Amino acid sequence: MPGDLAKTDSEASSLSQSSPPRSPRRQMYYVQSPSRDSHDGEKTTNSFSSTPVLSPTHSHSNSSLGPHSSRESSSTSLSKHHGSRKPRTNKQSWKEFDAIEEEALLDGEAAHHALHRRRCYFLAFLIGFFVLFTTFSLILWGASRPQKPKITMKSISFNEFVVQAGADFSGVSTEMVSMNCTVKLTYRNTATFFGVHVTSTPLHLSYSQLTVATGSIHKFYQSRKSQRALIVMMKGSHIPLYGGGASLASLNGAPTQPVPLTLDFMVRSRAYVLGKLVKPKFYKRIQCWVTMEPKKMSKAISLKNKCSYS
């Protein structure tokens, strides 16, 4: 018996050396699944059923199992994968919705604040621009007010003065005057940074509050810090004197006594400093008292110290 065992061991060792090495045996492990609960209030016992599963360590042996085994393993992994994922609850869904809604509200508030801020900036710009522009305009207006134009009356000369009897347009008999004269004056613009547009009311030469001659100054433009001489022709033809002619003595149509006359007109000047926004106006009313001397016909009579400027 011992001899046989020794022989058997020697044969086995010789066979193991002579035969090629076999592949290692596939290891198997068991998955225990709990059995269903027992009935009739008895104690619950866990019975386990052993199921052989191929070891995942030997990947080359899995291929020998065929497509059926691969399908089983893939289905098993899928079931494990799906089983590991927890289904979403309504609470989680509401939390996600609340977070999205809160984010949208925050974005909307940020956009609203940005728009409101831009509107405030634009409004502040408009107000600032208006204040600055108004201040600048007031400064220009205030600086232009003292720079008034200066008008100086120079002289007047009577070229003709005829008194004769006649009748007005209604046929009433009265003394009538025909005359013409020349008035000289100078206009000076004292402004340092703007020119002026000048117009005038008609010049009236009156005797006993009756206008006996008229004239006009044509509109002109006067640049800054400059002046010009003006000559105005005044005429009157067959002007009825009515009751005023009683004190007017004449001989052969020529007056024999000095005739007091009054010259009256207004000069209007307008400057456009800043377009039509800043346009200072200057008004000057001039009144002169002059006496027509029959012996000084066609001679210039000085108007110095004989006129008022207001």
PDB file of C-alpha atoms in Angstrom:
ATOM      1  CA  MET A   1       0.000   0.000   0.000  1.00  0.00           C
ATOM      2  CA  PRO A   2       2.686   2.480   0.745  1.00  0.00           C
ATOM      3  CA  GLY A   3       4.469   1.401  -2.328  1.00  0.00           C
ATOM      4  CA  ASP A   4       1.419   1.978  -4.435  1.00  0.00           C
ATOM      5  CA  LEU A   5       0.948   5.447  -3.000  1.00  0.00           C
ATOM      6  CA  ALA A   6       4.548   6.267  -3.679  1.00  0.00           C
ATOM      7  CA  LYS A   7       4.177   5.031  -7.209  1.00  0.00           C
ATOM      8  CA  THR A   8       1.058   6.983  -7.717  1.00  0.00           C
ATOM      9  CA  ASP A   9       2.706  10.164  -6.473  1.00  0.00           C
ATOM     10  CA  SER A  10       5.682   9.643  -8.685  1.00  0.00           C
ATOM     11  CA  GLU A  11       3.483   9.010 -11.696  1.00  0.00           C
ATOM     12  CA  ALA A  12       1.460  12.069 -10.948  1.00  0.00           C
ATOM     13  CA  SER A  13       4.562  14.197 -10.651  1.00  0.00           C
ATOM     14  CA  SER A  14       5.934  12.797 -13.866  1.00  0.00           C
ATOM     15  CA  LEU A  15       2.654  13.429 -15.648  1.00  0.00           C
ATOM     16  CA  SER A  16       2.469  16.952 -14.338  1.00  0.00           C
ATOM     17  CA  GLN A  17       5.965  17.661 -15.598  1.00  0.00           C
ATOM     18  CA  SER A  18       5.426  16.063 -18.985  1.00  0.00           C
ATOM     19  CA  SER A  19       1.943  17.506 -19.684  1.00  0.00           C
ATOM     20  CA  PRO A  20       1.534  21.207 -20.738  1.00  0.00           C
ATOM     21  CA  PRO A  21       0.314  23.648 -18.089  1.00  0.00           C
ATOM     22  CA  ARG A  22      -3.372  23.949 -17.932  1.00  0.00           C
ATOM     23  CA  SER A  23      -5.205  27.167 -17.649  1.00  0.00           C
ATOM     24  CA  PRO A  24      -6.176  28.069 -14.113  1.00  0.00           C
ATOM     25  CA  ARG A  25      -9.573  27.044 -13.104  1.00  0.00           C
ATOM     26  CA  ARG A  26     -12.284  29.672 -13.208  1.00  0.00           C
ATOM     27  CA  GLN A  27     -13.101  30.936  -9.782  1.00  0.00           C
ATOM     28  CA  MET A  28     -16.717  31.129  -8.832  1.00  0.00           C
ATOM     29  CA  TYR A  29     -18.502  33.108  -6.166  1.00  0.00           C
ATOM     30  CA  TYR A  30     -22.038  32.883  -4.820  1.00  0.00           C
ATOM     31  CA  VAL A  31     -24.697  35.590  -4.535  1.00  0.00           C
ATOM     32  CA  GLN A  32     -27.098  35.051  -1.678  1.00  0.00           C
ATOM     33  CA  SER A  33     -30.633  36.351  -2.124  1.00  0.00           C
ATOM     34  CA  PRO A  34     -33.053  36.554   0.779  1.00  0.00           C
ATOM     35  CA  SER A  35     -36.138  34.366   0.601  1.00  0.00           C
ATOM     36  CA  ARG A  36     -39.616  35.646   0.989  1.00  0.00           C
ATOM     37  CA  ASP A  37     -41.026  36.153   4.442  1.00  0.00           C
ATOM     38  CA  SER A  38     -42.616  33.182   6.142  1.00  0.00           C
ATOM     39  CA  HIS A  39     -46.334  33.048   6.683  1.00  0.00           C
ATOM     40  CA  ASP A  40     -48.690  32.719   9.679  1.00  0.00           C
ATOM     41  CA  GLY A  41     -46.782  35.034  12.021  1.00  0.00           C
ATOM     42  CA  GLU A  42     -43.891  32.626  12.354  1.00  0.00           C
ATOM     43  CA  LYS A  43     -40.373  33.878  12.813  1.00  0.00           C
ATOM     44  CA  THR A  44     -38.827  35.179   9.744  1.00  0.00           C
ATOM     45  CA  THR A  45     -35.872  33.200   8.655  1.00  0.00           C
ATOM     46  CA  ASN A  46     -33.523  34.154   5.932  1.00  0.00           C
ATOM     47  CA  SER A  47     -32.772  31.372   3.589  1.00  0.00           C
ATOM     48  CA  PHE A  48     -30.150  31.924   0.955  1.00  0.00           C
ATOM     49  CA  SER A  49     -29.870  30.329  -2.410  1.00  0.00           C
ATOM     50  CA  SER A  50     -26.455  30.050  -3.864  1.00  0.00           C
ATOM     51  CA  THR A  51     -26.021  31.078  -7.451  1.00  0.00           C
ATOM     52  CA  PRO A  52     -22.695  30.608  -9.114  1.00  0.00           C
ATOM     53  CA  VAL A  53     -21.366  33.690 -10.896  1.00  0.00           C
ATOM     54  CA  LEU A  54     -18.267  33.764 -12.974  1.00  0.00           C
ATOM     55  CA  SER A  55     -15.395  35.713 -11.551  1.00  0.00           C
ATOM     56  CA  PRO A  56     -14.858  39.005 -13.375  1.00  0.00           C
ATOM     57  CA  THR A  57     -11.102  38.739 -12.938  1.00  0.00           C
ATOM     58  CA  HIS A  58     -10.736  36.310 -15.870  1.00  0.00           C
ATOM     59  CA  SER A  59     -11.936  38.276 -18.849  1.00  0.00           C
ATOM     60  CA  HIS A  60     -10.585  35.778 -21.346  1.00  0.00           C
ATOM     61  CA  SER A  61     -12.722  33.016 -19.902  1.00  0.00           C
ATOM     62  CA  ASN A  62     -15.896  35.107 -20.293  1.00  0.00           C
ATOM     63  CA  SER A  63     -15.581  35.031 -24.026  1.00  0.00           C
ATOM     64  CA  SER A  64     -15.776  31.265 -23.965  1.00  0.00           C
ATOM     65  CA  LEU A  65     -19.219  31.397 -22.463  1.00  0.00           C
ATOM     66  CA  GLY A  66     -20.767  32.602 -25.677  1.00  0.00           C
ATOM     67  CA  PRO A  67     -23.251  35.350 -26.511  1.00  0.00           C
ATOM     68  CA  HIS A  68     -25.755  34.092 -24.010  1.00  0.00           C
ATOM     69  CA  SER A  69     -23.455  34.747 -21.108  1.00  0.00           C
ATOM     70  CA  SER A  70     -22.500  38.228 -22.412  1.00  0.00           C
ATOM     71  CA  ARG A  71     -26.178  39.169 -22.717  1.00  0.00           C
ATOM     72  CA  GLU A  72     -26.788  38.018 -19.177  1.00  0.00           C
ATOM     73  CA  SER A  73     -23.844  40.011 -17.859  1.00  0.00           C
ATOM     74  CA  SER A  74     -24.888  43.142 -19.776  1.00  0.00           C
ATOM     75  CA  SER A  75     -28.463  42.854 -18.549  1.00  0.00           C
ATOM     76  CA  THR A  76     -27.156  42.379 -15.036  1.00  0.00           C
ATOM     77  CA  SER A  77     -24.961  45.492 -15.269  1.00  0.00           C
ATOM     78  CA  LEU A  78     -27.828  47.505 -16.731  1.00  0.00           C
ATOM     79  CA  SER A  79     -30.152  46.406 -13.975  1.00  0.00           C
ATOM     80  CA  LYS A  80     -27.529  47.377 -11.417  1.00  0.00           C
ATOM     81  CA  HIS A  81     -26.995  50.727 -13.127  1.00  0.00           C
ATOM     82  CA  HIS A  82     -30.699  51.517 -13.263  1.00  0.00           C
ATOM     83  CA  GLY A  83     -31.234  50.272  -9.790  1.00  0.00           C
ATOM     84  CA  SER A  84     -28.542  52.553  -8.424  1.00  0.00           C
ATOM     85  CA  ARG A  85     -30.258  55.716  -9.827  1.00  0.00           C
ATOM     86  CA  LYS A  86     -32.848  57.166  -7.524  1.00  0.00           C
ATOM     87  CA  PRO A  87     -36.012  58.513  -9.104  1.00  0.00           C
ATOM     88  CA  ARG A  88     -36.617  62.251  -8.875  1.00  0.00           C
ATOM     89  CA  THR A  89     -39.158  63.334  -6.354  1.00  0.00           C
ATOM     90  CA  ASN A  90     -41.616  66.191  -6.737  1.00  0.00           C
ATOM     91  CA  LYS A  91     -39.794  68.088  -3.989  1.00  0.00           C
ATOM     92  CA  GLN A  92     -36.558  68.078  -5.963  1.00  0.00           C
ATOM     93  CA  SER A  93     -38.385  69.184  -9.110  1.00  0.00           C
ATOM     94  CA  TRP A  94     -40.020  72.105  -7.258  1.00  0.00           C
ATOM     95  CA  LYS A  95     -36.671  73.088  -5.776  1.00  0.00           C
ATOM     96  CA  GLU A  96     -35.106  73.184  -9.231  1.00  0.00           C
ATOM     97  CA  PHE A  97     -38.057  75.203 -10.576  1.00  0.00           C
ATOM     98  CA  ASP A  98     -37.823  77.660  -7.681  1.00  0.00           C
ATOM     99  CA  ALA A  99     -34.093  78.102  -8.301  1.00  0.00           C
ATOM    100  CA  ILE A 100     -34.664  78.775 -12.016  1.00  0.00           C
ATOM    101  CA  GLU A 101     -37.503  81.186 -11.262  1.00  0.00           C
ATOM    102  CA  GLU A 102     -35.412  83.022  -8.659  1.00  0.00           C
ATOM    103  CA  GLU A 103     -32.515  83.311 -11.113  1.00  0.00           C
ATOM    104  CA  ALA A 104     -34.862  84.697 -13.776  1.00  0.00           C
ATOM    105  CA  LEU A 105     -36.258  87.221 -11.297  1.00  0.00           C
ATOM    106  CA  LEU A 106     -32.748  88.317 -10.318  1.00  0.00           C
ATOM    107  CA  ASP A 107     -31.795  88.743 -13.986  1.00  0.00           C
ATOM    108  CA  GLY A 108     -34.961  90.766 -14.610  1.00  0.00           C
ATOM    109  CA  GLU A 109     -34.298  92.995 -11.610  1.00  0.00           C
ATOM    110  CA  ALA A 110     -30.701  93.554 -12.730  1.00  0.00           C
ATOM    111  CA  ALA A 111     -31.846  94.529 -16.227  1.00  0.00           C
ATOM    112  CA  HIS A 112     -34.495  96.831 -14.762  1.00  0.00           C
ATOM    113  CA  HIS A 113     -31.937  98.497 -12.488  1.00  0.00           C
ATOM    114  CA  ALA A 114     -29.531  98.949 -15.413  1.00  0.00           C
ATOM    115  CA  LEU A 115     -32.259 100.530 -17.544  1.00  0.00           C
ATOM    116  CA  HIS A 116     -33.311 102.787 -14.670  1.00  0.00           C
ATOM    117  CA  ARG A 117     -29.683 103.796 -14.121  1.00  0.00           C
ATOM    118  CA  ARG A 118     -29.265 104.691 -17.816  1.00  0.00           C
ATOM    119  CA  ARG A 119     -32.422 106.772 -17.706  1.00  0.00           C
ATOM    120  CA  CYS A 120     -31.160 108.604 -14.628  1.00  0.00           C
ATOM    121  CA  TYR A 121     -27.838 109.300 -16.327  1.00  0.00           C
ATOM    122  CA  PHE A 122     -29.580 110.598 -19.440  1.00  0.00           C
ATOM    123  CA  LEU A 123     -31.914 112.786 -17.378  1.00  0.00           C
ATOM    124  CA  ALA A 124     -28.978 114.131 -15.356  1.00  0.00           C
ATOM    125  CA  PHE A 125     -27.124 114.885 -18.599  1.00  0.00           C
ATOM    126  CA  LEU A 126     -30.105 116.780 -19.972  1.00  0.00           C
ATOM    127  CA  ILE A 127     -30.561 118.768 -16.771  1.00  0.00           C
ATOM    128  CA  GLY A 128     -26.854 119.568 -16.567  1.00  0.00           C
ATOM    129  CA  PHE A 129     -26.718 120.596 -20.205  1.00  0.00           C
ATOM    130  CA  PHE A 130     -29.794 122.788 -19.773  1.00  0.00           C
ATOM    131  CA  VAL A 131     -28.349 124.436 -16.659  1.00  0.00           C
ATOM    132  CA  LEU A 132     -24.984 125.065 -18.297  1.00  0.00           C
ATOM    133  CA  PHE A 133     -26.540 126.351 -21.499  1.00  0.00           C
ATOM    134  CA  THR A 134     -28.909 128.628 -19.588  1.00  0.00           C
ATOM    135  CA  THR A 135     -26.053 129.939 -17.456  1.00  0.00           C
ATOM    136  CA  PHE A 136     -23.935 130.583 -20.525  1.00  0.00           C
ATOM    137  CA  SER A 137     -26.840 132.340 -22.244  1.00  0.00           C
ATOM    138  CA  LEU A 138     -27.498 134.515 -19.202  1.00  0.00           C
ATOM    139  CA  ILE A 139     -23.821 135.434 -19.054  1.00  0.00           C
ATOM    140  CA  LEU A 140     -23.851 136.454 -22.704  1.00  0.00           C
ATOM    141  CA  TRP A 141     -27.085 138.380 -22.252  1.00  0.00           C
ATOM    142  CA  GLY A 142     -25.751 140.147 -19.169  1.00  0.00           C
ATOM    143  CA  ALA A 143     -22.483 140.978 -20.913  1.00  0.00           C
ATOM    144  CA  SER A 144     -24.292 142.401 -23.943  1.00  0.00           C
ATOM    145  CA  ARG A 145     -26.697 144.672 -22.071  1.00  0.00           C
ATOM    146  CA  PRO A 146     -24.229 147.459 -21.206  1.00  0.00           C
ATOM    147  CA  GLN A 147     -22.892 147.571 -24.759  1.00  0.00           C
ATOM    148  CA  LYS A 148     -25.623 149.829 -26.105  1.00  0.00           C
ATOM    149  CA  PRO A 149     -25.309 151.553 -29.466  1.00  0.00           C
ATOM    150  CA  LYS A 150     -24.611 155.262 -29.485  1.00  0.00           C
ATOM    151  CA  ILE A 151     -26.519 157.677 -31.726  1.00  0.00           C
ATOM    152  CA  THR A 152     -25.417 161.268 -32.232  1.00  0.00           C
ATOM    153  CA  MET A 153     -27.460 163.897 -34.052  1.00  0.00           C
ATOM    154  CA  LYS A 154     -25.230 166.150 -36.119  1.00  0.00           C
ATOM    155  CA  SER A 155     -27.182 168.753 -38.040  1.00  0.00           C
ATOM    156  CA  ILE A 156     -30.262 169.672 -40.036  1.00  0.00           C
ATOM    157  CA  SER A 157     -30.483 171.909 -43.080  1.00  0.00           C
ATOM    158  CA  PHE A 158     -33.663 173.335 -44.610  1.00  0.00           C
ATOM    159  CA  ASN A 159     -33.605 173.387 -48.374  1.00  0.00           C
ATOM    160  CA  GLU A 160     -37.161 174.625 -48.928  1.00  0.00           C
ATOM    161  CA  PHE A 161     -39.938 176.021 -46.786  1.00  0.00           C
ATOM    162  CA  VAL A 162     -42.979 177.455 -48.580  1.00  0.00           C
ATOM    163  CA  VAL A 163     -46.249 178.679 -47.040  1.00  0.00           C
ATOM    164  CA  GLN A 164     -49.211 179.226 -49.331  1.00  0.00           C
ATOM    165  CA  ALA A 165     -52.978 179.237 -49.291  1.00  0.00           C
ATOM    166  CA  GLY A 166     -54.837 176.148 -50.405  1.00  0.00           C
ATOM    167  CA  ALA A 167     -57.558 173.646 -49.625  1.00  0.00           C
ATOM    168  CA  ASP A 168     -57.456 170.159 -48.162  1.00  0.00           C
ATOM    169  CA  PHE A 169     -58.962 167.045 -49.775  1.00  0.00           C
ATOM    170  CA  SER A 170     -62.405 167.963 -48.429  1.00  0.00           C
ATOM    171  CA  GLY A 171     -62.260 171.493 -49.918  1.00  0.00           C
ATOM    172  CA  VAL A 172     -61.650 173.371 -46.669  1.00  0.00           C
ATOM    173  CA  SER A 173     -59.496 176.483 -47.214  1.00  0.00           C
ATOM    174  CA  THR A 174     -56.361 176.659 -45.061  1.00  0.00           C
ATOM    175  CA  GLU A 175     -52.688 177.538 -45.076  1.00  0.00           C
ATOM    176  CA  MET A 176     -50.510 174.778 -46.530  1.00  0.00           C
ATOM    177  CA  VAL A 177     -46.784 174.076 -46.159  1.00  0.00           C
ATOM    178  CA  SER A 178     -44.361 172.386 -48.539  1.00  0.00           C
ATOM    179  CA  MET A 179     -40.823 171.774 -47.413  1.00  0.00           C
ATOM    180  CA  ASN A 180     -37.804 169.485 -47.497  1.00  0.00           C
ATOM    181  CA  CYS A 181     -34.759 169.211 -45.287  1.00  0.00           C
ATOM    182  CA  THR A 182     -31.725 167.005 -44.669  1.00  0.00           C
ATOM    183  CA  VAL A 183     -30.861 165.429 -41.331  1.00  0.00           C
ATOM    184  CA  LYS A 184     -27.391 164.059 -40.537  1.00  0.00           C
ATOM    185  CA  LEU A 185     -26.518 161.692 -37.708  1.00  0.00           C
ATOM    186  CA  THR A 186     -24.021 158.974 -36.809  1.00  0.00           C
ATOM    187  CA  TYR A 187     -24.659 155.464 -35.519  1.00  0.00           C
ATOM    188  CA  ARG A 188     -21.941 153.670 -33.540  1.00  0.00           C
ATOM    189  CA  ASN A 189     -22.004 150.065 -32.386  1.00  0.00           C
ATOM    190  CA  THR A 190     -20.006 149.854 -29.161  1.00  0.00           C
ATOM    191  CA  ALA A 191     -20.319 146.056 -28.759  1.00  0.00           C
ATOM    192  CA  THR A 192     -17.084 144.082 -28.729  1.00  0.00           C
ATOM    193  CA  PHE A 193     -18.372 140.648 -29.762  1.00  0.00           C
ATOM    194  CA  PHE A 194     -21.596 141.053 -31.749  1.00  0.00           C
ATOM    195  CA  GLY A 195     -23.122 143.085 -34.551  1.00  0.00           C
ATOM    196  CA  VAL A 196     -26.578 144.631 -34.624  1.00  0.00           C
ATOM    197  CA  HIS A 197     -29.468 144.911 -37.052  1.00  0.00           C
ATOM    198  CA  VAL A 198     -30.828 148.457 -37.078  1.00  0.00           C
ATOM    199  CA  THR A 199     -34.272 149.739 -38.044  1.00  0.00           C
ATOM    200  CA  SER A 200     -36.091 152.971 -37.286  1.00  0.00           C
ATOM    201  CA  THR A 201     -39.527 154.417 -37.045  1.00  0.00           C
ATOM    202  CA  PRO A 202     -40.305 157.199 -39.556  1.00  0.00           C
ATOM    203  CA  LEU A 203     -38.783 160.559 -38.688  1.00  0.00           C
ATOM    204  CA  HIS A 204     -41.419 163.175 -38.010  1.00  0.00           C
ATOM    205  CA  LEU A 205     -40.832 166.923 -38.212  1.00  0.00           C
ATOM    206  CA  SER A 206     -43.802 168.701 -36.713  1.00  0.00           C
ATOM    207  CA  TYR A 207     -45.043 172.240 -36.269  1.00  0.00           C
ATOM    208  CA  SER A 208     -47.612 172.916 -33.583  1.00  0.00           C
ATOM    209  CA  GLN A 209     -48.172 169.124 -33.232  1.00  0.00           C
ATOM    210  CA  LEU A 210     -48.835 168.870 -36.986  1.00  0.00           C
ATOM    211  CA  THR A 211     -46.420 166.748 -38.999  1.00  0.00           C
ATOM    212  CA  VAL A 212     -45.051 168.839 -41.878  1.00  0.00           C
ATOM    213  CA  ALA A 213     -42.317 166.470 -43.127  1.00  0.00           C
ATOM    214  CA  THR A 214     -41.391 162.778 -42.808  1.00  0.00           C
ATOM    215  CA  GLY A 215     -38.414 160.613 -43.596  1.00  0.00           C
ATOM    216  CA  SER A 216     -37.104 157.099 -42.888  1.00  0.00           C
ATOM    217  CA  ILE A 217     -33.868 155.251 -42.185  1.00  0.00           C
ATOM    218  CA  HIS A 218     -33.375 152.114 -44.244  1.00  0.00           C
ATOM    219  CA  LYS A 219     -32.612 148.927 -42.388  1.00  0.00           C
ATOM    220  CA  PHE A 220     -28.902 148.086 -42.111  1.00  0.00           C
ATOM    221  CA  TYR A 221     -26.425 145.909 -40.253  1.00  0.00           C
ATOM    222  CA  GLN A 222     -23.655 147.378 -38.152  1.00  0.00           C
ATOM    223  CA  SER A 223     -20.694 145.191 -37.240  1.00  0.00           C
ATOM    224  CA  ARG A 224     -19.038 145.259 -33.838  1.00  0.00           C
ATOM    225  CA  LYS A 225     -17.021 148.316 -32.789  1.00  0.00           C
ATOM    226  CA  SER A 226     -17.838 150.303 -35.910  1.00  0.00           C
ATOM    227  CA  GLN A 227     -19.897 153.314 -36.898  1.00  0.00           C
ATOM    228  CA  ARG A 228     -21.467 154.956 -39.931  1.00  0.00           C
ATOM    229  CA  ALA A 229     -22.830 158.335 -40.944  1.00  0.00           C
ATOM    230  CA  LEU A 230     -26.488 158.498 -41.943  1.00  0.00           C
ATOM    231  CA  ILE A 231     -28.211 161.113 -44.095  1.00  0.00           C
ATOM    232  CA  VAL A 232     -32.004 161.250 -44.072  1.00  0.00           C
ATOM    233  CA  MET A 233     -34.067 163.259 -46.531  1.00  0.00           C
ATOM    234  CA  MET A 234     -37.345 164.585 -45.123  1.00  0.00           C
ATOM    235  CA  LYS A 235     -40.160 165.955 -47.288  1.00  0.00           C
ATOM    236  CA  GLY A 236     -43.620 167.355 -46.964  1.00  0.00           C
ATOM    237  CA  SER A 237     -45.915 168.581 -49.713  1.00  0.00           C
ATOM    238  CA  HIS A 238     -49.064 170.656 -49.301  1.00  0.00           C
ATOM    239  CA  ILE A 239     -49.535 169.855 -45.650  1.00  0.00           C
ATOM    240  CA  PRO A 240     -52.660 171.693 -44.324  1.00  0.00           C
ATOM    241  CA  LEU A 241     -52.014 173.704 -41.170  1.00  0.00           C
ATOM    242  CA  TYR A 242     -55.640 174.562 -40.329  1.00  0.00           C
ATOM    243  CA  GLY A 243     -55.664 176.668 -37.168  1.00  0.00           C
ATOM    244  CA  GLY A 244     -51.895 176.379 -36.707  1.00  0.00           C
ATOM    245  CA  GLY A 245     -51.173 178.455 -39.737  1.00  0.00           C
ATOM    246  CA  ALA A 246     -52.701 181.599 -38.222  1.00  0.00           C
ATOM    247  CA  SER A 247     -49.500 182.356 -36.310  1.00  0.00           C
ATOM    248  CA  LEU A 248     -47.278 181.633 -39.282  1.00  0.00           C
ATOM    249  CA  ALA A 249     -46.516 184.891 -41.124  1.00  0.00           C
ATOM    250  CA  SER A 250     -45.241 184.694 -44.679  1.00  0.00           C
ATOM    251  CA  LEU A 251     -44.399 186.942 -47.609  1.00  0.00           C
ATOM    252  CA  ASN A 252     -44.657 185.616 -51.127  1.00  0.00           C
ATOM    253  CA  GLY A 253     -44.702 182.117 -49.726  1.00  0.00           C
ATOM    254  CA  ALA A 254     -41.606 182.544 -47.574  1.00  0.00           C
ATOM    255  CA  PRO A 255     -41.894 182.731 -43.767  1.00  0.00           C
ATOM    256  CA  THR A 256     -40.842 186.012 -42.243  1.00  0.00           C
ATOM    257  CA  GLN A 257     -40.337 184.743 -38.722  1.00  0.00           C
ATOM    258  CA  PRO A 258     -38.434 181.793 -37.184  1.00  0.00           C
ATOM    259  CA  VAL A 259     -40.493 178.613 -37.159  1.00  0.00           C
ATOM    260  CA  PRO A 260     -40.065 176.282 -34.170  1.00  0.00           C
ATOM    261  CA  LEU A 261     -40.044 172.612 -35.202  1.00  0.00           C
ATOM    262  CA  THR A 262     -39.712 169.302 -33.385  1.00  0.00           C
ATOM    263  CA  LEU A 263     -37.943 166.219 -34.721  1.00  0.00           C
ATOM    264  CA  ASP A 264     -39.012 162.894 -33.227  1.00  0.00           C
ATOM    265  CA  PHE A 265     -38.160 159.247 -34.048  1.00  0.00           C
ATOM    266  CA  MET A 266     -37.019 155.962 -32.497  1.00  0.00           C
ATOM    267  CA  VAL A 267     -34.108 153.720 -33.497  1.00  0.00           C
ATOM    268  CA  ARG A 268     -34.375 149.979 -32.804  1.00  0.00           C
ATOM    269  CA  SER A 269     -31.299 147.769 -32.666  1.00  0.00           C
ATOM    270  CA  ARG A 270     -31.285 143.995 -32.266  1.00  0.00           C
ATOM    271  CA  ALA A 271     -28.307 141.668 -31.803  1.00  0.00           C
ATOM    272  CA  TYR A 272     -28.189 137.898 -32.333  1.00  0.00           C
ATOM    273  CA  VAL A 273     -25.507 136.885 -29.847  1.00  0.00           C
ATOM    274  CA  LEU A 274     -26.368 133.175 -29.688  1.00  0.00           C
ATOM    275  CA  GLY A 275     -28.603 132.627 -32.649  1.00  0.00           C
ATOM    276  CA  LYS A 276     -32.164 133.523 -31.834  1.00  0.00           C
ATOM    277  CA  LEU A 277     -31.844 132.373 -28.236  1.00  0.00           C
ATOM    278  CA  VAL A 278     -29.846 135.351 -26.963  1.00  0.00           C
ATOM    279  CA  LYS A 279     -30.940 138.463 -28.867  1.00  0.00           C
ATOM    280  CA  PRO A 280     -30.685 141.645 -26.813  1.00  0.00           C
ATOM    281  CA  LYS A 281     -32.712 144.615 -28.032  1.00  0.00           C
ATOM    282  CA  PHE A 282     -31.835 148.280 -27.745  1.00  0.00           C
ATOM    283  CA  TYR A 283     -34.325 151.107 -28.198  1.00  0.00           C
ATOM    284  CA  LYS A 284     -33.366 154.747 -28.435  1.00  0.00           C
ATOM    285  CA  ARG A 285     -35.932 157.497 -28.722  1.00  0.00           C
ATOM    286  CA  ILE A 286     -34.614 160.814 -30.001  1.00  0.00           C
ATOM    287  CA  GLN A 287     -36.266 164.203 -29.800  1.00  0.00           C
ATOM    288  CA  CYS A 288     -34.711 167.400 -31.158  1.00  0.00           C
ATOM    289  CA  TRP A 289     -35.958 170.974 -30.939  1.00  0.00           C
ATOM    290  CA  VAL A 290     -34.839 173.083 -33.800  1.00  0.00           C
ATOM    291  CA  THR A 291     -35.769 176.491 -35.173  1.00  0.00           C
ATOM    292  CA  MET A 292     -35.958 177.129 -38.863  1.00  0.00           C
ATOM    293  CA  GLU A 293     -34.349 180.517 -39.589  1.00  0.00           C
ATOM    294  CA  PRO A 294     -35.523 182.146 -42.838  1.00  0.00           C
ATOM    295  CA  LYS A 295     -32.091 183.745 -43.189  1.00  0.00           C
ATOM    296  CA  LYS A 296     -30.269 180.378 -42.853  1.00  0.00           C
ATOM    297  CA  MET A 297     -31.904 178.446 -45.624  1.00  0.00           C
ATOM    298  CA  SER A 298     -29.767 175.641 -47.029  1.00  0.00           C
ATOM    299  CA  LYS A 299     -27.311 176.017 -44.173  1.00  0.00           C
ATOM    300  CA  ALA A 300     -26.585 173.281 -41.661  1.00  0.00           C
ATOM    301  CA  ILE A 301     -27.950 173.965 -38.231  1.00  0.00           C
ATOM    302  CA  SER A 302     -26.123 172.135 -35.471  1.00  0.00           C
ATOM    303  CA  LEU A 303     -28.191 169.839 -33.292  1.00  0.00           C
ATOM    304  CA  LYS A 304     -25.652 169.600 -30.537  1.00  0.00           C
ATOM    305  CA  ASN A 305     -27.255 170.036 -27.133  1.00  0.00           C
ATOM    306  CA  LYS A 306     -30.631 170.319 -28.803  1.00  0.00           C
ATOM    307  CA  CYS A 307     -31.685 166.658 -28.604  1.00  0.00           C
ATOM    308  CA  SER A 308     -32.675 164.221 -25.901  1.00  0.00           C
ATOM    309  CA  TYR A 309     -31.888 160.457 -25.999  1.00  0.00           C
ATOM    310  CA  SER A 310     -34.029 158.089 -24.004  1.00  0.00           C
TER     311      SER A 310
END
